[in-house]
Tab-separated table of C-alpha atoms in Angstrom:
chain	number	residue	atom	x	y	z
A	1	MET	CA	43.951	1.927	-18.363
A	2	LEU	CA	41.725	0.309	-15.757
A	3	LYS	CA	44.694	-0.132	-13.434
A	4	VAL	CA	45.599	3.557	-13.749
A	5	ASN	CA	42.048	4.625	-12.966
A	6	LEU	CA	41.918	2.384	-9.896
A	7	ILE	CA	45.184	3.780	-8.577
A	8	ALA	CA	43.934	7.330	-9.101
A	9	ALA	CA	40.670	6.543	-7.308
A	10	LEU	CA	42.500	5.022	-4.350
A	11	ARG	CA	44.790	8.041	-4.042
A	12	ALA	CA	41.764	10.370	-4.104
A	13	PHE	CA	40.086	8.232	-1.458
A	14	ARG	CA	43.167	8.497	0.805
A	15	ARG	CA	43.412	12.260	0.368
A	16	GLN	CA	39.740	12.799	1.230
A	17	ALA	CA	38.964	9.750	3.341
A	18	SER	CA	36.109	11.266	5.387
A	19	TYR	CA	34.360	12.734	2.362
A	20	SER	CA	34.742	9.494	0.379
A	21	ALA	CA	33.449	7.373	3.268
A	22	LEU	CA	30.412	9.641	3.580
A	23	ASN	CA	29.667	9.255	-0.149
A	24	LEU	CA	30.015	5.472	0.007
A	25	THR	CA	27.761	5.318	3.061
A	26	GLY	CA	25.137	7.422	1.290
A	27	LEU	CA	25.347	5.190	-1.789
A	28	ALA	CA	24.945	2.043	0.327
A	29	VAL	CA	21.979	3.491	2.205
A	30	GLY	CA	20.381	4.537	-1.080
A	31	PHE	CA	20.743	1.046	-2.564
A	32	ALA	CA	19.361	-0.546	0.614
A	33	ALA	CA	16.370	1.810	0.656
A	34	ALA	CA	15.674	1.117	-3.029
A	35	PHE	CA	15.730	-2.658	-2.449
A	36	LEU	CA	13.408	-2.325	0.580
A	37	ILE	CA	10.952	-0.209	-1.402
A	38	LEU	CA	11.051	-2.701	-4.280
A	39	TYR	CA	10.395	-5.570	-1.869
A	40	ALA	CA	7.478	-3.698	-0.256
A	41	VAL	CA	5.904	-2.938	-3.654
A	42	GLN	CA	6.262	-6.564	-4.784
A	43	ASP	CA	4.745	-7.779	-1.510
A	44	GLU	CA	1.800	-5.403	-1.936
A	45	LEU	CA	1.235	-6.543	-5.519
A	46	ARG	CA	1.141	-10.183	-4.352
A	47	MET	CA	-1.505	-9.412	-1.718
A	48	ASP	CA	-4.772	-11.317	-2.250
A	49	GLN	CA	-3.772	-12.480	-5.742
A	50	MET	CA	-5.032	-15.973	-4.928
A	51	HIS	CA	-8.680	-14.845	-5.068
A	52	SER	CA	-10.892	-14.746	-8.167
A	53	ASP	CA	-10.950	-11.623	-10.333
A	54	ASN	CA	-14.756	-11.805	-10.063
A	55	LEU	CA	-14.684	-11.219	-6.287
A	56	TYR	CA	-15.652	-7.705	-5.158
A	57	GLN	CA	-16.497	-5.817	-1.989
A	58	VAL	CA	-19.565	-3.601	-1.982
A	59	LEU	CA	-18.777	-0.099	-0.727
A	60	ARG	CA	-21.125	2.833	-0.335
A	61	THR	CA	-21.061	6.581	-0.042
A	62	ALA	CA	-23.541	8.624	1.959
A	63	SER	CA	-24.225	12.350	1.831
A	64	PHE	CA	-25.555	14.361	4.773
A	65	ASP	CA	-26.347	18.005	5.490
A	66	GLN	CA	-27.391	18.721	1.908
A	67	GLY	CA	-24.141	17.377	0.529
A	68	GLU	CA	-21.782	19.148	2.931
A	69	THR	CA	-20.706	15.870	4.538
A	70	VAL	CA	-19.866	12.856	2.347
A	71	LEU	CA	-18.686	9.564	3.855
A	72	THR	CA	-17.468	6.354	2.223
A	73	TRP	CA	-18.231	3.152	4.124
A	74	THR	CA	-16.798	-0.348	3.770
A	75	VAL	CA	-19.967	-1.756	5.346
A	76	ALA	CA	-23.475	-2.263	4.004
A	77	PRO	CA	-26.919	-3.331	5.280
A	78	GLN	CA	-27.543	-7.063	5.511
A	79	PRO	CA	-30.852	-6.926	3.558
A	80	LEU	CA	-28.907	-5.723	0.520
A	81	ALA	CA	-27.192	-9.125	0.366
A	82	GLU	CA	-30.618	-10.815	0.387
A	83	GLU	CA	-31.764	-8.478	-2.392
A	84	LEU	CA	-28.702	-9.277	-4.496
A	85	ARG	CA	-29.175	-13.026	-4.097
A	86	ALA	CA	-32.873	-12.916	-4.976
A	87	ASN	CA	-33.115	-10.353	-7.773
A	88	TYR	CA	-29.730	-9.810	-9.389
A	89	PRO	CA	-28.873	-12.595	-11.872
A	90	GLU	CA	-25.429	-11.069	-12.517
A	91	VAL	CA	-24.527	-11.834	-8.871
A	92	GLU	CA	-23.334	-15.419	-8.413
A	93	HIS	CA	-22.855	-15.234	-4.623
A	94	ALA	CA	-23.358	-12.570	-1.962
A	95	MET	CA	-22.229	-12.841	1.650
A	96	MET	CA	-21.934	-10.717	4.761
A	97	LEU	CA	-18.970	-10.730	7.137
A	98	ARG	CA	-18.754	-9.491	10.723
A	99	TYR	CA	-15.468	-9.110	12.588
A	100	GLU	CA	-15.503	-8.220	16.296
A	101	GLY	CA	-11.884	-8.671	17.318
A	102	GLU	CA	-10.476	-11.723	19.052
A	103	GLN	CA	-12.945	-14.097	20.711
A	104	VAL	CA	-12.517	-16.970	23.163
A	105	VAL	CA	-12.327	-20.376	21.491
A	106	ALA	CA	-12.195	-23.361	23.833
A	107	SER	CA	-12.262	-27.135	23.937
A	108	GLY	CA	-12.286	-28.784	27.339
A	109	VAL	CA	-9.750	-26.942	29.470
A	110	GLU	CA	-7.901	-25.517	26.454
A	111	LYS	CA	-8.905	-21.891	25.915
A	112	PHE	CA	-7.488	-19.300	23.531
A	113	TRP	CA	-8.135	-15.765	22.332
A	114	ALA	CA	-8.323	-16.128	18.559
A	115	ARG	CA	-9.080	-13.921	15.568
A	116	GLY	CA	-12.028	-14.829	13.362
A	117	PHE	CA	-15.390	-13.682	12.060
A	118	TRP	CA	-18.994	-14.608	11.359
A	119	THR	CA	-19.944	-14.952	7.700
A	120	ASP	CA	-22.505	-16.449	5.339
A	121	ALA	CA	-22.336	-19.948	3.860
A	122	PRO	CA	-20.697	-19.146	0.471
A	123	PHE	CA	-17.476	-17.838	2.083
A	124	PHE	CA	-15.277	-20.814	1.156
A	125	GLU	CA	-16.771	-20.901	-2.350
A	126	MET	CA	-15.995	-17.210	-2.897
A	127	PHE	CA	-12.590	-16.849	-1.249
A	128	ALA	CA	-9.603	-19.030	-2.195
A	129	PHE	CA	-8.956	-20.386	1.292
A	130	ASP	CA	-8.478	-24.153	1.143
A	131	LEU	CA	-10.467	-26.536	3.310
A	132	LEU	CA	-8.380	-29.530	4.381
A	133	ALA	CA	-11.496	-31.222	5.774
A	134	GLY	CA	-15.161	-30.445	5.204
A	135	ASP	CA	-17.201	-29.272	2.216
A	136	PRO	CA	-16.839	-25.615	1.111
A	137	ALA	CA	-20.512	-25.531	0.127
A	138	THR	CA	-21.874	-26.762	3.478
A	139	ALA	CA	-19.231	-26.065	6.147
A	140	LEU	CA	-21.013	-22.881	7.270
A	141	THR	CA	-24.640	-23.885	6.742
A	142	GLN	CA	-25.238	-25.250	10.260
A	143	PRO	CA	-25.827	-22.635	13.009
A	144	ASP	CA	-23.850	-24.747	15.480
A	145	GLY	CA	-20.947	-25.326	13.083
A	146	ILE	CA	-17.507	-23.730	13.118
A	147	VAL	CA	-14.486	-23.901	10.840
A	148	VAL	CA	-11.060	-23.719	12.471
A	149	THR	CA	-7.637	-23.469	10.888
A	150	GLU	CA	-5.204	-26.353	10.994
A	151	SER	CA	-3.018	-24.595	13.577
A	152	MET	CA	-6.075	-23.750	15.707
A	153	ALA	CA	-7.205	-27.398	15.601
A	154	ARG	CA	-3.811	-28.472	16.925
A	155	LYS	CA	-3.988	-25.914	19.724
A	156	LEU	CA	-7.432	-27.155	20.730
A	157	PHE	CA	-7.099	-30.907	20.271
A	158	GLY	CA	-3.375	-31.649	20.428
A	159	ALA	CA	-0.256	-31.114	18.333
A	160	GLU	CA	-0.675	-34.384	16.419
A	161	THR	CA	-4.297	-33.671	15.368
A	162	GLN	CA	-4.978	-34.218	11.672
A	163	PRO	CA	-7.732	-32.229	9.890
A	164	ASP	CA	-10.073	-35.224	9.612
A	165	ASP	CA	-9.600	-35.977	13.318
A	166	ALA	CA	-10.919	-32.525	14.271
A	167	MET	CA	-14.187	-32.926	12.368
A	168	GLY	CA	-17.194	-33.141	14.693
A	169	GLN	CA	-15.212	-32.180	17.791
A	170	ALA	CA	-16.983	-29.971	20.334
A	171	VAL	CA	-15.832	-26.353	20.583
A	172	ARG	CA	-17.045	-23.309	22.500
A	173	LEU	CA	-16.999	-19.917	20.823
A	174	ASN	CA	-17.474	-17.570	23.768
A	175	ASP	CA	-20.617	-19.079	25.338
A	176	HIS	CA	-21.855	-20.720	22.132
A	177	GLU	CA	-21.547	-24.497	21.814
A	178	ALA	CA	-20.408	-25.605	18.356
A	179	ARG	CA	-18.932	-28.543	16.484
A	180	VAL	CA	-16.152	-28.444	13.927
A	181	THR	CA	-17.609	-28.659	10.411
A	182	GLY	CA	-14.434	-27.784	8.551
A	183	VAL	CA	-10.678	-27.372	8.944
A	184	ALA	CA	-9.036	-24.717	6.790
A	185	ALA	CA	-5.419	-24.355	5.803
A	186	ASP	CA	-3.779	-21.459	7.611
A	187	PRO	CA	-4.226	-18.286	5.500
A	188	PRO	CA	-1.063	-17.478	3.536
A	189	ALA	CA	1.055	-14.437	4.340
A	190	SER	CA	-0.150	-12.873	1.083
A	191	ALA	CA	-3.765	-12.742	2.356
A	192	SER	CA	-5.024	-9.504	3.883
A	193	MET	CA	-7.873	-11.420	5.544
A	194	THR	CA	-6.519	-13.623	8.323
A	195	PHE	CA	-8.424	-15.844	10.734
A	196	GLU	CA	-8.173	-18.807	13.088
A	197	TRP	CA	-11.896	-19.590	13.079
A	198	VAL	CA	-14.946	-18.834	10.936
A	199	ALA	CA	-18.495	-19.205	12.258
A	200	PRO	CA	-21.863	-19.096	10.449
A	201	ALA	CA	-23.454	-15.657	10.278
A	202	SER	CA	-26.809	-17.262	11.063
A	203	GLU	CA	-25.641	-17.707	14.660
A	204	PHE	CA	-24.685	-14.026	14.829
A	205	TYR	CA	-28.036	-12.982	13.305
A	206	SER	CA	-29.946	-15.011	15.909
A	207	ARG	CA	-28.396	-12.873	18.678
A	208	ASN	CA	-28.521	-9.553	16.834
A	209	ASP	CA	-31.811	-9.043	15.020
A	210	TRP	CA	-30.994	-5.361	14.494
A	211	VAL	CA	-28.648	-6.492	11.724
A	212	MET	CA	-31.656	-7.292	9.534
A	213	ASP	CA	-32.681	-3.627	9.289
A	214	TRP	CA	-31.931	-1.581	6.160
A	215	GLY	CA	-30.637	1.223	8.358
A	216	ASN	CA	-27.756	-0.773	9.844
A	217	ASN	CA	-24.205	-0.653	8.514
A	218	ALA	CA	-22.437	-3.176	10.685
A	219	MET	CA	-21.142	-5.820	8.280
A	220	GLU	CA	-18.972	-6.059	5.198
A	221	LEU	CA	-20.635	-7.260	1.988
A	222	TYR	CA	-18.802	-9.262	-0.681
A	223	VAL	CA	-20.074	-10.559	-4.018
A	224	THR	CA	-18.826	-12.712	-6.850
A	225	LEU	CA	-20.120	-11.642	-10.250
A	226	ARG	CA	-20.728	-13.655	-13.374
A	227	PRO	CA	-18.242	-13.004	-16.204
A	228	ASP	CA	-20.808	-11.090	-18.293
A	229	ALA	CA	-21.933	-8.793	-15.442
A	230	ASP	CA	-22.381	-5.096	-16.277
A	231	ILE	CA	-20.706	-3.493	-13.268
A	232	ALA	CA	-21.866	0.056	-14.008
A	233	ALA	CA	-25.489	-1.132	-14.281
A	234	LEU	CA	-25.149	-3.148	-11.073
A	235	ASN	CA	-23.857	-0.079	-9.212
A	236	ARG	CA	-26.828	1.974	-10.401
A	237	LYS	CA	-29.342	-0.684	-9.376
A	238	MET	CA	-27.813	-1.109	-5.906
A	239	SER	CA	-27.813	2.661	-5.403
A	240	ASP	CA	-31.488	2.877	-6.412
A	241	VAL	CA	-32.410	0.160	-3.906
A	242	LEU	CA	-30.597	1.939	-1.074
A	243	LEU	CA	-32.271	5.245	-1.914
A	244	GLU	CA	-35.673	3.532	-1.760
A	245	ARG	CA	-35.050	1.675	1.504
A	246	ASP	CA	-32.712	3.930	3.512
A	247	GLU	CA	-33.321	7.292	5.163
A	248	ILE	CA	-30.035	8.865	4.052
A	249	GLU	CA	-30.422	11.908	1.798
A	250	ILE	CA	-28.104	10.688	-0.959
A	251	THR	CA	-26.408	7.309	-1.041
A	252	THR	CA	-24.657	5.231	-3.664
A	253	ALA	CA	-23.275	1.703	-3.691
A	254	PHE	CA	-20.506	0.353	-5.867
A	255	VAL	CA	-18.302	-2.714	-6.146
A	256	GLN	CA	-14.535	-2.571	-5.914
């Protein structure tokens, strides 16, 4: 029976070769598109899965013109992080992050444009990026410190450089003199946050005192919450603080 059906199918294919080829091409393209979509969805679902479920970004909405204009921001004022650290027991860590595009990182005559950011000390305790050398708790506590990735260390100090060899080496970040206080593993492909260097936010604050104002919205704010944290209550409390301190008509903050 199977043989008869195959012979019939082949005869039909010969009689209508162009039509059959078009159908087969459409079927092949459909299968290929389905596999590509499946791969893209799986890749998206893997994104940032290495981080803790207790890690959140603080977002905020702001209403202007008596509610006619509503904006959602991925940035928050720096003093809110200080407030969370000092007065919110449900918050384990809070940190700010500032990205300004690629910066010049140099050592001796070696100079590179490299992607990175300024952030507060708890970064490597909050995010699951491995340090191959250095202490996650202290790597970003010194204003003249800098953490570089393993591949960045080899660019700066030579292809055979091991993580421990890079520790303490002198580096320039733009015009700022620094020393390597940590070497991180290169971020995995499944991380949405990529970098080649990370510098202490304290150095950025020292050059930009406007950041310390409640009215600024120039940095991203991330928190890790304790397992028993009431997220709805936290959102209400953050919103109340912003309404007290900011000049925006209506504003709310929430973690996501």
